[in-house]
């Protein structure tokens, strides 16, 4: 049984976006392993508080990630 964990910073993704992530990751697993894997494919999203995540020594918040997505420096 596959277990896929997606780590994100809290408040970056909306509930609808998280639902889409779960659906698409499940579909990717089924595409590789076959339809019989759908009922046993677990996908979970783990959210970390802003500032508990860093890249290159820089702590990130949800607003930093949103700015990066818009092409602006964090």
PDB file of C-alpha atoms in Angstrom:
ATOM      1  CA  UNK A   1       0.000   0.000   0.000  1.00  0.00           C
ATOM      2  CA  UNK A   2       1.583   3.294  -1.048  1.00  0.00           C
ATOM      3  CA  UNK A   3       1.652   6.157   1.426  1.00  0.00           C
ATOM      4  CA  UNK A   4       2.468   9.546  -0.080  1.00  0.00           C
ATOM      5  CA  UNK A   5       3.143  12.481   2.229  1.00  0.00           C
ATOM      6  CA  UNK A   6       3.079  16.043   0.922  1.00  0.00           C
ATOM      7  CA  UNK A   7       4.756  18.560   3.219  1.00  0.00           C
ATOM      8  CA  UNK A   8       3.603  22.175   2.882  1.00  0.00           C
ATOM      9  CA  UNK A   9       3.682  25.412   4.834  1.00  0.00           C
ATOM     10  CA  UNK A  10       0.370  26.137   6.555  1.00  0.00           C
ATOM     11  CA  UNK A  11      -1.904  28.612   4.742  1.00  0.00           C
ATOM     12  CA  UNK A  12      -0.153  28.252   1.389  1.00  0.00           C
ATOM     13  CA  UNK A  13      -2.772  25.987  -0.191  1.00  0.00           C
ATOM     14  CA  UNK A  14      -6.537  26.364  -0.010  1.00  0.00           C
ATOM     15  CA  UNK A  15      -8.741  23.384   0.866  1.00  0.00           C
ATOM     16  CA  UNK A  16      -9.668  23.090  -2.835  1.00  0.00           C
ATOM     17  CA  UNK A  17      -6.000  23.055  -3.851  1.00  0.00           C
ATOM     18  CA  UNK A  18      -5.237  20.383  -1.265  1.00  0.00           C
ATOM     19  CA  UNK A  19      -8.127  18.299  -2.580  1.00  0.00           C
ATOM     20  CA  UNK A  20      -6.722  18.649  -6.108  1.00  0.00           C
ATOM     21  CA  UNK A  21      -3.262  17.584  -4.884  1.00  0.00           C
ATOM     22  CA  UNK A  22      -4.721  14.474  -3.265  1.00  0.00           C
ATOM     23  CA  UNK A  23      -6.716  13.566  -6.372  1.00  0.00           C
ATOM     24  CA  UNK A  24      -3.822  14.101  -8.780  1.00  0.00           C
ATOM     25  CA  UNK A  25      -1.254  12.256  -6.674  1.00  0.00           C
ATOM     26  CA  UNK A  26      -3.679   9.346  -6.345  1.00  0.00           C
ATOM     27  CA  UNK A  27      -4.159   9.340 -10.128  1.00  0.00           C
ATOM     28  CA  UNK A  28      -0.373   9.351 -10.628  1.00  0.00           C
ATOM     29  CA  UNK A  29       0.004   6.298  -8.383  1.00  0.00           C
ATOM     30  CA  UNK A  30      -2.806   4.499 -10.199  1.00  0.00           C
ATOM     31  CA  UNK A  31      -1.228   5.353 -13.572  1.00  0.00           C
ATOM     32  CA  UNK A  32       2.000   3.661 -12.475  1.00  0.00           C
ATOM     33  CA  UNK A  33       0.707   0.747 -10.408  1.00  0.00           C
ATOM     34  CA  UNK A  34      -2.745   0.098 -11.874  1.00  0.00           C
ATOM     35  CA  UNK A  35      -6.346   0.659 -10.845  1.00  0.00           C
ATOM     36  CA  UNK A  36      -6.153  -2.022  -8.146  1.00  0.00           C
ATOM     37  CA  UNK A  37      -3.958   0.340  -6.116  1.00  0.00           C
ATOM     38  CA  UNK A  38      -6.614   3.088  -5.837  1.00  0.00           C
ATOM     39  CA  UNK A  39      -8.341   1.727  -2.727  1.00  0.00           C
ATOM     40  CA  UNK A  40      -5.039   1.267  -0.895  1.00  0.00           C
ATOM     41  CA  UNK A  41      -3.271   4.483  -1.937  1.00  0.00           C
ATOM     42  CA  UNK A  42      -2.967   6.842   1.007  1.00  0.00           C
ATOM     43  CA  UNK A  43      -2.168  10.501   0.440  1.00  0.00           C
ATOM     44  CA  UNK A  44      -1.709  12.854   3.358  1.00  0.00           C
ATOM     45  CA  UNK A  45      -0.835  16.514   3.542  1.00  0.00           C
ATOM     46  CA  UNK A  46       1.253  17.603   6.495  1.00  0.00           C
ATOM     47  CA  UNK A  47       1.279  21.311   7.238  1.00  0.00           C
ATOM     48  CA  UNK A  48       4.119  23.089   9.007  1.00  0.00           C
ATOM     49  CA  UNK A  49       3.803  26.447  10.724  1.00  0.00           C
ATOM     50  CA  UNK A  50       5.341  29.402   8.909  1.00  0.00           C
ATOM     51  CA  UNK A  51       8.948  29.836   9.972  1.00  0.00           C
ATOM     52  CA  UNK A  52       9.343  26.102  10.718  1.00  0.00           C
ATOM     53  CA  UNK A  53      10.529  25.567   7.138  1.00  0.00           C
ATOM     54  CA  UNK A  54      13.666  26.996   5.563  1.00  0.00           C
ATOM     55  CA  UNK A  55      15.502  26.977   2.239  1.00  0.00           C
ATOM     56  CA  UNK A  56      19.150  27.989   2.097  1.00  0.00           C
ATOM     57  CA  UNK A  57      19.046  29.134   5.703  1.00  0.00           C
ATOM     58  CA  UNK A  58      16.074  31.449   5.076  1.00  0.00           C
ATOM     59  CA  UNK A  59      12.953  30.746   7.128  1.00  0.00           C
ATOM     60  CA  UNK A  60       9.788  30.849   5.032  1.00  0.00           C
ATOM     61  CA  UNK A  61       6.230  31.861   5.790  1.00  0.00           C
ATOM     62  CA  UNK A  62       3.087  31.446   3.713  1.00  0.00           C
ATOM     63  CA  UNK A  63       3.398  35.050   2.513  1.00  0.00           C
ATOM     64  CA  UNK A  64       6.978  34.348   1.355  1.00  0.00           C
ATOM     65  CA  UNK A  65       5.778  31.374  -0.678  1.00  0.00           C
ATOM     66  CA  UNK A  66       2.925  33.405  -2.203  1.00  0.00           C
ATOM     67  CA  UNK A  67       5.420  36.126  -3.171  1.00  0.00           C
ATOM     68  CA  UNK A  68       7.745  33.534  -4.734  1.00  0.00           C
ATOM     69  CA  UNK A  69       4.828  32.112  -6.724  1.00  0.00           C
ATOM     70  CA  UNK A  70       4.202  35.594  -8.124  1.00  0.00           C
ATOM     71  CA  UNK A  71       7.854  35.893  -9.127  1.00  0.00           C
ATOM     72  CA  UNK A  72       8.878  38.228  -6.331  1.00  0.00           C
ATOM     73  CA  UNK A  73      11.763  37.742  -3.920  1.00  0.00           C
ATOM     74  CA  UNK A  74      10.859  36.406  -0.495  1.00  0.00           C
TER      75      UNK A  74
END
